[in-house]
Coordinates of C-alpha atoms in Angstrom, one line a residue:
X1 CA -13.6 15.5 -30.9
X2 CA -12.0 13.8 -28.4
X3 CA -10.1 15.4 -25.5
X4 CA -6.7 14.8 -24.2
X5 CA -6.9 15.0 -20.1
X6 CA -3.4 13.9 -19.2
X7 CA -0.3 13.3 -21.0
X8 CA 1.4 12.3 -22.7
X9 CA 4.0 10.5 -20.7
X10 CA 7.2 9.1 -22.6
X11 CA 7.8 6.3 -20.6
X12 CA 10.1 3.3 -21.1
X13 CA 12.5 4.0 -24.0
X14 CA 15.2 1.3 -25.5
X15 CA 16.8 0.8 -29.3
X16 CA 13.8 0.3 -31.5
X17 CA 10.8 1.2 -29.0
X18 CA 9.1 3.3 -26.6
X19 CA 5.5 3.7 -24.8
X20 CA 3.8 6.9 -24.3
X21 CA 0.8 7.3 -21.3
X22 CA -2.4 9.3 -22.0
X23 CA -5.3 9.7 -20.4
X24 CA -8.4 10.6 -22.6
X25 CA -12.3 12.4 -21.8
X26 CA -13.8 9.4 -23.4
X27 CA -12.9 6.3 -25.4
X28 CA -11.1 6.9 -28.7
X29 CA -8.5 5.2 -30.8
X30 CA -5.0 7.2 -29.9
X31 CA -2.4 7.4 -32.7
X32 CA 1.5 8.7 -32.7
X33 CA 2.9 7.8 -36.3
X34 CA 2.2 4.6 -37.3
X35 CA 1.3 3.2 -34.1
X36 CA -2.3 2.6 -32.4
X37 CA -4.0 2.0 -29.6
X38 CA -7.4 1.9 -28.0
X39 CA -8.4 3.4 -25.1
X40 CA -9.3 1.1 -21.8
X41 CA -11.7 2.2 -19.1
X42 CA -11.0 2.3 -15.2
X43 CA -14.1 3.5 -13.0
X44 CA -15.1 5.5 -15.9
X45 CA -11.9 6.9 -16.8
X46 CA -9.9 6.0 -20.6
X47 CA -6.3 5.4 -20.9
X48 CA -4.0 3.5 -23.5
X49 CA 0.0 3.2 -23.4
X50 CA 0.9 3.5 -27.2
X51 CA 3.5 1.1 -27.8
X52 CA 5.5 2.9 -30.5
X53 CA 8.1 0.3 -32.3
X54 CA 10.0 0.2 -35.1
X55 CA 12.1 3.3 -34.6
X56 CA 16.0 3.6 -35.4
X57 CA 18.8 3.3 -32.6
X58 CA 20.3 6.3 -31.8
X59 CA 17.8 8.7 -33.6
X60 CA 15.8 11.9 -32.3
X61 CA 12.2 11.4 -33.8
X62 CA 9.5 14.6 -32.9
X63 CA 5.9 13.3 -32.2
X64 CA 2.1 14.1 -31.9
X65 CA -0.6 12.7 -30.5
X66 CA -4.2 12.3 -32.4
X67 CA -7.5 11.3 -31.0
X68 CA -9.2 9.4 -33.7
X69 CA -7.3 11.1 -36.1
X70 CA -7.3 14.2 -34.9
X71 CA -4.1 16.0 -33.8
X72 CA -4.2 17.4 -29.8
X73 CA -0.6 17.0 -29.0
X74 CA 1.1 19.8 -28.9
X75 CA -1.8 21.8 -28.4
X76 CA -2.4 24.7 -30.8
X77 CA -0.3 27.6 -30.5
X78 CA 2.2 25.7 -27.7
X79 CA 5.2 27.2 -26.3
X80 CA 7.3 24.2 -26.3
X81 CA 9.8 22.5 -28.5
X82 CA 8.0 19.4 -30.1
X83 CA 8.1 16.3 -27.6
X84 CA 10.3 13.9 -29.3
X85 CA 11.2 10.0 -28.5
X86 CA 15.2 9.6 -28.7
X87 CA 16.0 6.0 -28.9
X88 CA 19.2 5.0 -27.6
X89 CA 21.9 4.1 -29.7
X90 CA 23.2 -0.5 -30.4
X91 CA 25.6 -1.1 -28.0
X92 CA 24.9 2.3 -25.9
X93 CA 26.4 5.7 -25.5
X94 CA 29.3 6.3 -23.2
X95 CA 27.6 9.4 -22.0
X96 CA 24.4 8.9 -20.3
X97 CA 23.0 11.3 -18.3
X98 CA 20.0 10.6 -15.3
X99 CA 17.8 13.4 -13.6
X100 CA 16.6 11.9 -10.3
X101 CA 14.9 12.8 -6.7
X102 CA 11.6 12.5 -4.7
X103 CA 9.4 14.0 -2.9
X104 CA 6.9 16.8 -5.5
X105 CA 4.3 18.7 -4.1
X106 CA 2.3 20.0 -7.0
X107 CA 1.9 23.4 -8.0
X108 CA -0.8 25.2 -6.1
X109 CA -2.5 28.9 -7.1
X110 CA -2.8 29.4 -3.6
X111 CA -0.2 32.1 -2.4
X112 CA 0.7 30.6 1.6
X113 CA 1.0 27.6 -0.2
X114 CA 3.6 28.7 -3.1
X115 CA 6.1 30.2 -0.6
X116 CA 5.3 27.1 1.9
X117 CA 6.2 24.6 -0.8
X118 CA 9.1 26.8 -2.5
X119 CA 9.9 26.5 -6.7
X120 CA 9.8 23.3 -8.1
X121 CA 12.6 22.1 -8.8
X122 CA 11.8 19.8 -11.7
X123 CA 10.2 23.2 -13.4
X124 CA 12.8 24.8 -13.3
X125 CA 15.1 22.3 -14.8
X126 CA 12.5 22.2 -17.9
X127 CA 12.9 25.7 -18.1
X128 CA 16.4 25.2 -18.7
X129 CA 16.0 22.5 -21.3
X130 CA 14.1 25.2 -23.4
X131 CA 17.2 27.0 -23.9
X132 CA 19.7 23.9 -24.2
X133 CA 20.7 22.1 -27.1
X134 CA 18.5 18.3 -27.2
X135 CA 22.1 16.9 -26.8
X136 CA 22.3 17.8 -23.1
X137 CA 18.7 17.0 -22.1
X138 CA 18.6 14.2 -19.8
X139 CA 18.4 10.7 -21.2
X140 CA 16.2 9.6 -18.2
X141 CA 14.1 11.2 -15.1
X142 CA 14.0 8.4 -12.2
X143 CA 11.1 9.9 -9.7
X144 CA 12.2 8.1 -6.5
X145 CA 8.6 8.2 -4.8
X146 CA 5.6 10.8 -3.1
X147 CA 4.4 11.5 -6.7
X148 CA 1.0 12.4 -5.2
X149 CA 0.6 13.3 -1.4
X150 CA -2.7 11.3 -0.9
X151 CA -2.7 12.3 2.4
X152 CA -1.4 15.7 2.5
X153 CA -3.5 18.0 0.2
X154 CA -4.2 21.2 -1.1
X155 CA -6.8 23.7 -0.5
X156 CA -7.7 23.9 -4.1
X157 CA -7.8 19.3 -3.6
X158 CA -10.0 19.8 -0.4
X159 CA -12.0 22.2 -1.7
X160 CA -12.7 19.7 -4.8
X161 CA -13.6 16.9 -2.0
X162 CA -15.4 18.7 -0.2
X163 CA -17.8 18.9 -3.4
X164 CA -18.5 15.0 -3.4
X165 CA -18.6 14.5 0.2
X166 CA -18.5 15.4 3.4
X167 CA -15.0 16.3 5.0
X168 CA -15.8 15.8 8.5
X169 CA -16.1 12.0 7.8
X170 CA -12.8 9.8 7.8
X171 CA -10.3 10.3 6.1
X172 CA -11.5 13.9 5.9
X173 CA -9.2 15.9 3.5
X174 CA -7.1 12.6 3.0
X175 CA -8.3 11.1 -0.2
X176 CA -10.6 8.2 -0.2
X177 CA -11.3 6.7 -3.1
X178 CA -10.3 6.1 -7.3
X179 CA -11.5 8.9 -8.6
X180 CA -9.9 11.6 -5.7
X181 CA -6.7 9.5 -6.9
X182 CA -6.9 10.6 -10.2
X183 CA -7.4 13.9 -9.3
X184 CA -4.5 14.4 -7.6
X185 CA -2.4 12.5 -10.4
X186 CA -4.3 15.3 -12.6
X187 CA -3.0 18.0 -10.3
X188 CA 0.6 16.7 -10.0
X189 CA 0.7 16.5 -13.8
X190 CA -0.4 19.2 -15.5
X191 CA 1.5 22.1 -15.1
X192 CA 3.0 23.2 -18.6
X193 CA 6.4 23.0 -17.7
X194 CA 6.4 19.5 -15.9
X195 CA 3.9 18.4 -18.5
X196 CA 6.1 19.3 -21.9
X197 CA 9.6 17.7 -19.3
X198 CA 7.3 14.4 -19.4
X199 CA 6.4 14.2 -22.8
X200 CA 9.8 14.5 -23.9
X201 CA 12.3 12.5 -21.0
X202 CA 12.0 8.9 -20.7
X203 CA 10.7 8.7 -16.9
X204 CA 10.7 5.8 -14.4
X205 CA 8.9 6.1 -10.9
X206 CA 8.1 4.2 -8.3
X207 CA 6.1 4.9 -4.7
X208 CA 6.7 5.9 -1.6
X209 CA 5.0 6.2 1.7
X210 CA 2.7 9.2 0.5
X211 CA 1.7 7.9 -2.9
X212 CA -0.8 6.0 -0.1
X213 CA -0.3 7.3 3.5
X214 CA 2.5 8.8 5.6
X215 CA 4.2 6.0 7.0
X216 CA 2.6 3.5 4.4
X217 CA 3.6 -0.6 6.0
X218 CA 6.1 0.7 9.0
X219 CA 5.0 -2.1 11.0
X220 CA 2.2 -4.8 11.5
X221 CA 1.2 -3.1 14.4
X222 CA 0.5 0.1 11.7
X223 CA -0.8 -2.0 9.6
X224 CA -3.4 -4.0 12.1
X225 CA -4.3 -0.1 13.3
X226 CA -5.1 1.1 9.5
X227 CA -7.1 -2.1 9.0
X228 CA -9.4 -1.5 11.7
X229 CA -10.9 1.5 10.0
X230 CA -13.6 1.7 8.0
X231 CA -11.9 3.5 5.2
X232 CA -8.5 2.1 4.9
X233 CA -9.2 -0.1 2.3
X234 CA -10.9 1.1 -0.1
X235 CA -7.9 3.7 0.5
X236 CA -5.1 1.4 -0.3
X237 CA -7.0 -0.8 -3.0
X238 CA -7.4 2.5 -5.0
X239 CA -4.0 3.4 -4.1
X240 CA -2.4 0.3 -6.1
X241 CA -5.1 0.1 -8.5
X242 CA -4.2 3.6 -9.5
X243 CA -0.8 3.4 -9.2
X244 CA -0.2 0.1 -11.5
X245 CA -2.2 2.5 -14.1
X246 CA -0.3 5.6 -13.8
X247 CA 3.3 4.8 -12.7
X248 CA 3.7 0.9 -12.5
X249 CA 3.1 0.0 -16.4
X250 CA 4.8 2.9 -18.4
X251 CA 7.8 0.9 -16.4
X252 CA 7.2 -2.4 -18.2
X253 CA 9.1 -2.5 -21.6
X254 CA 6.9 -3.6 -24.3
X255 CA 8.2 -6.9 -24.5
X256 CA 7.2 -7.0 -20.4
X257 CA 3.6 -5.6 -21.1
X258 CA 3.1 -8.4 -24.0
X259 CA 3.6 -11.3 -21.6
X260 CA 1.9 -9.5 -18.5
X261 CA -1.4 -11.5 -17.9
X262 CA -3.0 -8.4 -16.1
X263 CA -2.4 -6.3 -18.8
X264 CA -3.8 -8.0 -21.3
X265 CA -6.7 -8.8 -19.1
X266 CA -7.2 -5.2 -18.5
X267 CA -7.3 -4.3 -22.1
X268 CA -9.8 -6.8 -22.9
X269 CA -12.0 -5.7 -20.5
X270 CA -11.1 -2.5 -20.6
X271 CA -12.0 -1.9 -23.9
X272 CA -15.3 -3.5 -23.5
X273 CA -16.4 -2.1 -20.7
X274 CA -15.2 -0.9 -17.3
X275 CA -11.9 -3.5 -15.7
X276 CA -12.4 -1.7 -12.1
X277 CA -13.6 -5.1 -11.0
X278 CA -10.5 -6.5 -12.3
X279 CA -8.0 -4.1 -10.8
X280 CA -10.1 -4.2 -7.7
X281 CA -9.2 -7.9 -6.7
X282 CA -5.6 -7.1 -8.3
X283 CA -4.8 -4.9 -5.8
X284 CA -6.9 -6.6 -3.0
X285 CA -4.6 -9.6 -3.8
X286 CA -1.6 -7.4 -4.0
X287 CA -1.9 -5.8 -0.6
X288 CA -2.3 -9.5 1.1
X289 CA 1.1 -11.4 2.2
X290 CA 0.5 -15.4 1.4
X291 CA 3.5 -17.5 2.9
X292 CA 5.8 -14.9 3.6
X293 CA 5.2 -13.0 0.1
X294 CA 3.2 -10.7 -1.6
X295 CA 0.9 -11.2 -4.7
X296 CA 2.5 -9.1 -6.8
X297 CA 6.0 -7.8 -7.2
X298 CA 6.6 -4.0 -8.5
X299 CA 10.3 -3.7 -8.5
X300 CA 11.7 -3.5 -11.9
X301 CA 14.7 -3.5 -14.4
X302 CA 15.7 -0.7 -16.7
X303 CA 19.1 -1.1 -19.0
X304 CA 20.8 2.2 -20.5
X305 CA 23.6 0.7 -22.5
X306 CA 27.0 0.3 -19.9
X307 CA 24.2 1.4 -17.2
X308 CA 21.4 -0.9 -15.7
X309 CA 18.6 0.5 -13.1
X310 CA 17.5 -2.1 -11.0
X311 CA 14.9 -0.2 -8.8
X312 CA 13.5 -1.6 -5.5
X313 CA 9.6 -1.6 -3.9
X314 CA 10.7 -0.9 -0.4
X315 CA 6.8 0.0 0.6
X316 CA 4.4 -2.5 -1.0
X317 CA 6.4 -5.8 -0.8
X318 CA 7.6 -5.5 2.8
X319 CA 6.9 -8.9 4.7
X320 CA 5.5 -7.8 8.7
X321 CA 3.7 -10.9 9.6
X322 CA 3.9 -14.4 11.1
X323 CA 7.1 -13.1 13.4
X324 CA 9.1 -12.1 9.7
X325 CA 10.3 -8.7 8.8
X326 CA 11.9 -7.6 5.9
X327 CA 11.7 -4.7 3.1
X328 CA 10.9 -7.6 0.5
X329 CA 10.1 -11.1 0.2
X330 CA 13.1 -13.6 0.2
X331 CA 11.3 -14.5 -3.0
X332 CA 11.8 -11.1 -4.2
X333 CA 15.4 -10.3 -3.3
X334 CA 16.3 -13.4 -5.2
X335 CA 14.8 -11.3 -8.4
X336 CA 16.7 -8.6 -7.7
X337 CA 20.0 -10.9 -7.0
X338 CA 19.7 -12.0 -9.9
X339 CA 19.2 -8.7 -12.0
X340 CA 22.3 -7.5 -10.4
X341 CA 24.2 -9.5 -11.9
X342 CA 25.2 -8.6 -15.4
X343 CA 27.4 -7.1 -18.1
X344 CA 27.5 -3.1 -17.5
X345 CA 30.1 -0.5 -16.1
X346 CA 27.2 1.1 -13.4
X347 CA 24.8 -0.3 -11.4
X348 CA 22.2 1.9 -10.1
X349 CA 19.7 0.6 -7.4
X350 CA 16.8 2.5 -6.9
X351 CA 15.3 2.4 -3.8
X352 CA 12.8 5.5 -2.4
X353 CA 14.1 5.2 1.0
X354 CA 17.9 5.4 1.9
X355 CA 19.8 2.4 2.2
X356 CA 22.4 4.3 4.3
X357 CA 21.5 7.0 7.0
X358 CA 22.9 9.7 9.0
X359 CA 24.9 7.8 11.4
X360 CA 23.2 8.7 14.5
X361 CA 19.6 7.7 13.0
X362 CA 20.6 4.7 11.4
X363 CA 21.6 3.3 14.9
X364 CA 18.9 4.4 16.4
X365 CA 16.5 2.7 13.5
X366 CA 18.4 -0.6 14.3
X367 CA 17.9 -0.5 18.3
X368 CA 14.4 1.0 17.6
X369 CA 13.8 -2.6 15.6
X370 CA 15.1 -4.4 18.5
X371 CA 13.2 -2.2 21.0
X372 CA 9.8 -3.2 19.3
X373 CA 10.3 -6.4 19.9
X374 CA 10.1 -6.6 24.4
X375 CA 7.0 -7.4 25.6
X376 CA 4.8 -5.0 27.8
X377 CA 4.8 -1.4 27.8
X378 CA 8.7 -0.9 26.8
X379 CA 7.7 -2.8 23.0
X380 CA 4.6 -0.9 23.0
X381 CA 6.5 2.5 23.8
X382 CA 9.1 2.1 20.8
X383 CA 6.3 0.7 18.8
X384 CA 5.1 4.8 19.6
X385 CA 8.6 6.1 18.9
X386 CA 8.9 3.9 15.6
X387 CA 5.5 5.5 14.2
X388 CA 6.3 9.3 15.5
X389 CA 9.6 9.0 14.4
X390 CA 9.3 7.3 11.3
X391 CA 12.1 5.1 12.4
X392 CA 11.6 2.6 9.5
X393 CA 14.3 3.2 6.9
X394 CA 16.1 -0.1 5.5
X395 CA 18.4 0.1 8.9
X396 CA 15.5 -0.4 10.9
X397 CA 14.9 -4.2 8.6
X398 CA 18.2 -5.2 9.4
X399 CA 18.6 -8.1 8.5
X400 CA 17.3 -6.6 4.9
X401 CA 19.8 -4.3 4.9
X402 CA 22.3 -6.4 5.4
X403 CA 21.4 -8.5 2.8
X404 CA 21.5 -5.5 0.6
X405 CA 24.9 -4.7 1.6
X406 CA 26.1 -8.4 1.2
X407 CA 24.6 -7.9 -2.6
X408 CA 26.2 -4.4 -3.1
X409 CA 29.9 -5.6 -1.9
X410 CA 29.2 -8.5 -4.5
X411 CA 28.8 -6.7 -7.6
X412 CA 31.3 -3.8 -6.7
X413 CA 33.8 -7.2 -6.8
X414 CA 33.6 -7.9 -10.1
X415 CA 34.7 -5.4 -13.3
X416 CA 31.8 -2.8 -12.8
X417 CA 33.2 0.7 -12.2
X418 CA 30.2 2.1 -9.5
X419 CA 27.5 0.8 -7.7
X420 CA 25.0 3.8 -6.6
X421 CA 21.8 3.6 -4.3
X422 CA 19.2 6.5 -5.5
X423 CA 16.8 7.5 -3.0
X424 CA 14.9 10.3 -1.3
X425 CA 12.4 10.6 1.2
X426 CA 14.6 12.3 3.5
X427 CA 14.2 15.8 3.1
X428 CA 17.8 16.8 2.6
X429 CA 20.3 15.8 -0.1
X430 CA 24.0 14.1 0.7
X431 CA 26.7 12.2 -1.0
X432 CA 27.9 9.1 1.1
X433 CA 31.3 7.0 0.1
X434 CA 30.7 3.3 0.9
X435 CA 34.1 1.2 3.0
X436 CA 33.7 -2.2 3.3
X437 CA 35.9 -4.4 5.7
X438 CA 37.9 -5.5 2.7
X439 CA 38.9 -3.7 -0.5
X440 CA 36.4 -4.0 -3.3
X441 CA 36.9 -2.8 -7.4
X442 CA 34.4 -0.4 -7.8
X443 CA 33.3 2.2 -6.0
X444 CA 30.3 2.7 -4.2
X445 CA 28.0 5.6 -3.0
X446 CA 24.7 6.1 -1.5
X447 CA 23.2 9.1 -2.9
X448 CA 20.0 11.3 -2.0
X449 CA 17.7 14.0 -3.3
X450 CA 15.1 15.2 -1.6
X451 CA 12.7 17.1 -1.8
X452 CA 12.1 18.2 -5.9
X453 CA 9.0 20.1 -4.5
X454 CA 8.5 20.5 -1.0
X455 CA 10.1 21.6 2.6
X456 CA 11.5 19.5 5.8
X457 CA 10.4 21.3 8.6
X458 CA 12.9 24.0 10.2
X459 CA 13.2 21.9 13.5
X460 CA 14.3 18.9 11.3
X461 CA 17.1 20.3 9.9
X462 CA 19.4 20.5 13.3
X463 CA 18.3 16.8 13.6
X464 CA 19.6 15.7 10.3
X465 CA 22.8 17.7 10.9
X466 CA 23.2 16.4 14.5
X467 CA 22.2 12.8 12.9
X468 CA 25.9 12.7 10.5
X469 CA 27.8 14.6 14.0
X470 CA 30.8 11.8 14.0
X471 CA 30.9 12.1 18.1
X472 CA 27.6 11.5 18.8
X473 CA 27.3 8.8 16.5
X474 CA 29.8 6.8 18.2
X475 CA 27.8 6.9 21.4
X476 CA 24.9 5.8 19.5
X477 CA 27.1 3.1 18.2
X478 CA 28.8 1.8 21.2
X479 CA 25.1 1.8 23.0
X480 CA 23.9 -0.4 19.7
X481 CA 26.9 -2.8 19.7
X482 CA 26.0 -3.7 23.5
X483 CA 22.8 -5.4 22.3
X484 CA 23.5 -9.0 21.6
X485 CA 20.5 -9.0 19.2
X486 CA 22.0 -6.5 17.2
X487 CA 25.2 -7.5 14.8
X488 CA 28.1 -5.2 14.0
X489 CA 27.4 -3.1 10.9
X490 CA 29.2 -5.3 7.6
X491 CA 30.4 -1.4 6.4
X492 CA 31.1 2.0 7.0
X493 CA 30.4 5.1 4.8
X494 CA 31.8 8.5 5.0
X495 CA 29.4 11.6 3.8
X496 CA 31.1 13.7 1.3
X497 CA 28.8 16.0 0.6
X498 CA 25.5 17.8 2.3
X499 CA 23.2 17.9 4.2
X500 CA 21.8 20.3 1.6
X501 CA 18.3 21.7 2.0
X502 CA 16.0 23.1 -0.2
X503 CA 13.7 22.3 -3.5
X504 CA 16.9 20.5 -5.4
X505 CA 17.2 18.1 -8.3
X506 CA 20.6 15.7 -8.6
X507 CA 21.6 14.7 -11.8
X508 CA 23.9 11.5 -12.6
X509 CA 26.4 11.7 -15.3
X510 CA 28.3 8.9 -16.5
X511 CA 31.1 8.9 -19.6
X512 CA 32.2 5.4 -20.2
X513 CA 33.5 4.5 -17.0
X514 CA 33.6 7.9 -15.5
X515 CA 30.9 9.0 -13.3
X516 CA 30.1 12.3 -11.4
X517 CA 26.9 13.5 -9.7
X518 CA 25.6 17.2 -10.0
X519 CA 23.1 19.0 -7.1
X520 CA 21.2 21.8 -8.1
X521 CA 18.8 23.8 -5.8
X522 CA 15.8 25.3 -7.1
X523 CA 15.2 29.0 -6.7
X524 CA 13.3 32.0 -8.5
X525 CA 9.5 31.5 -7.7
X526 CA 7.5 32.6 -11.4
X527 CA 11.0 32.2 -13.4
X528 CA 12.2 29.0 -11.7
X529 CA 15.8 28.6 -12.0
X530 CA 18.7 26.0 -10.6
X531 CA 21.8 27.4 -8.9
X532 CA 24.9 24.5 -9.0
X533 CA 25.4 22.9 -5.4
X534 CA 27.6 20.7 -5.6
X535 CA 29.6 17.8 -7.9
X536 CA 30.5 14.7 -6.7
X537 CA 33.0 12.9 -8.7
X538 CA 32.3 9.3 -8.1
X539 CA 35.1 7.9 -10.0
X540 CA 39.0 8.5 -10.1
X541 CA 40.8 10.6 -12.6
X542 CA 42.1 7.5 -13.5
X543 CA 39.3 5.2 -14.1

């Protein structure tokens, strides 16, 4: 019989529809009701995304998984309630309710690595959905980035390496290749309570910097560096080629996966045979910029009845060549223009990396991106600083951000009731109130969670404070503003909450128009729990 290595996933969920991930020992035909799929192959490994259709709007609907007819999901004797598909309900539900943050270690046997890493904050919050009523589990999980940590890994991962080759050859416990990739989504994945929270919470992702490598396209100058390895890419071609099979397509809405070329190329070959070949140039093509773009674009659109998630690749598609810099291609930002617009009460822009900053580091990001630019030794220097610092947040692709902000102040001037940035990254959580020079409708917030499953550094966390310290800020400022090459900032924001540290989840909660945001940390080792942080009411009484 065949075996069930991964999943399943419940991935993109709407009215009438939904898709659910597995990954399979060997090729079979993979059934959930009515609806079937075949495995494909990818360097010897056999996945399908079950398109599951037909369902009723607003209905709970519990679900197994067979193997060529055979049930293996749940798996005999399981703990868990059943996984179940909700579909959302015609016209939406004025309560709607996200999970989101970034930044998830996985769960390690390894004892200085437990108390290292902390609980798990996404753990802990399935735990909790075992003793809650479906009606308050979360409608959708957004995982804002660093899924995997290719190039941070665990003993138990480098001891695994080590058994197929030689760690004192580059990249050394870094991961090199497709199938150490798909051990460490295997690792990430697995872990009974996460696993059961997957199969059952309609879950969006997209990558960060370590989903590939720490500091992943900070500048051209990175990039030229990485590219004169000898490992590099083969590193980032099985980076993309894994990541389109095991984040970037259980994004796609079934409609989206009918009329996707690749797809339907990979399934055909697939299916056949082995489509490594075919995901191979895919991602060759995808890391390449051609005329001020890149080959592919990975930033998608998600709509929750009154709530739309328009989430951002600000990794991948950054343009560094030819004297251009920007977190996406003008080609792309006229996408997401255009998916901003629409007919919803909150806009939610997901974007791994914060749009707005501690004061103090934002400025410095901006004169950092200036800095870079002298000729000689001073450029080369903050070049240095840029990469040490990772000083490459949107403020340090101004003219991105600003174009971000222009967008933002746009939409919050028409009818819709919030516009919130979700990102992570940073290691610490905050709520940020967006002012722009003139009075807009709605209102706007940037806000952060990070880490779900993992720690900032002790010595980091008097930076971050000192990095929202109002005096200091204003030096930074005033030092910035001198710069002719730099413009004055088109907003201000005021943080209203944080820095918090700590394993945390942040969960958005929207009633009609209403909205309010809710930080929990994570605490308890072996019986994870959540204590309550914070709320954020990002709405008046009145609205």
């Amino acid at each position: 019989m065949p075996r069930l290595l991964l999943g399943p996933l419940l991935r993109h969920v709407d009215t009438r529809s939904a898709t659910v991930w597995v990954e399979t020992a060997e090729p079979c035909t993979v059934s959930i009701g009515n609806a079937r799929a075949h495995t494909f192959t990818v360097s010897g490994h056999h996945y399908a995304l079950v398109a599951v259709t037909g369902l009723a709007p607003g209905t709970s609907t519990p679900y197994e998984v067979a193997l060529d007819g055979e049930t293996v999901w749940p798996p005999p004797g399981s703990e868990f309630p059943p996984s179940r598909i909700r579909t959302y309900p015609e016209g939406g539900d004025p309560a709607f309710l996200m999970v989101f943050g970034s930044c998830r270690m996985p769960e390690t046997g390894d004892p200085t690595e437990r108390k290292k890493m902390g609980t798990d904050a996404l753990a802990a919050y399935a735990r909790r959905m075992l003793t809650e009523d479906e009606i308050d589990w979360p409608d959708s999980l957004m995982l804002l980035g660093d899924q995997v940590y290719a190039d941070e890994t665990t003993k138990g991962t480098q001891e695994w390496i080590a058994g197929r080759r030689s760690l004192d050859e580059a990249p050394g416990i870094e991961v090199a290749d497709f199938e150490e990739y798909a051990h460490l989504y295997h690792e990430a994945w697995t872990a009974p309570l996460t696993r059961w929270l997957m199969s059952t919470v309609p879950t969006s992702m997209i990558f960060d910097d370590h989903d590939v490598r720490d500091d992943w396209n900070t500048s051209q100058t990175w990039r030229d560096e990485m590219e004169r390895t000898t490992w590099w890419p083969r590193r980032e071609r099985a980076a993309l080629a894994t990541y389109w099979i095991y984040q970037h397509i259980g994004n796609l809405s079934p409609e989206d996966l009918a009329a996707d070329e690749l797809y339907a190329a990979v399934l055909e070959q697939g299916r056949a045979g082995d489509a490594a070949d075919l995901l191979d140039d895919f991602a060759d093509r995808a890391r390449q910029e051609v005329n001020g773009r890149k080959g592919t674009r990975w930033s998608y659109r998600r709509d929750f009845g009154n709530v739309r998630l328009l989430v951002i690749d600000t990794r991948s598609g950054r343009i560094l060549s030819g004297g251009a810099r920007s977190m996406v291609s003008d080609s792309e930002f006229d996408w997401i223009e255009e998916h901003a617009e629409g007919d919803f009460d909150h806009l939610l822009i997901g974007s791994s990396l914060p749009w707005l900053m501690p004061h103090a580091i934002s400025h410095v990001q901006s004169m950092n991106e200036v800095a870079c630019r002298r000729p000689g030794w001073r450029g080369r220097f903050a070049e240095k600083l840029r990469q040490t610092a990772d000083l490459e947040h949107w403020p340090s692709f101004r003219a991105s951000s600003d174009r971000l902000s222009r967008l933002v102040e746009r939409i919050a001037d028409t009818e819709t009731s919030t516009v919130c940035v979700l990102s992570g990254d940073v290691h610490h959580v905050y709520a940020a109130r967006v002012r722009f020079r003139r009075a807009v409708k709605a209102a706007v917030w940037q806000l952060v969670c990070s880490p779900v499953h993992n720690r900032a550094p002790a010595a980091m966390r008097p930076l971050f404070r000192l990095g929202w310290w109002r005096p200091f800020a204003a030096v930074l400022r005033w030092w910035m503003l001198r710069s002719p090459h730099i413009d004055p900032l088109p907003l201000e924001w005021d943080k209203v909450a944080g820095p918090y540290f700590g394993n945390a989840v942040a969960t958005l909660r929207t009633n009609g128009r209403a909205a309010e945001m809710i930080v929990e940390r994570a605490d308890g080792g072996t019986t994870p729990t959540l204590t309550p942080l914070v709320t954020v009411p990002l709405t008046s009484k009145k609205t």
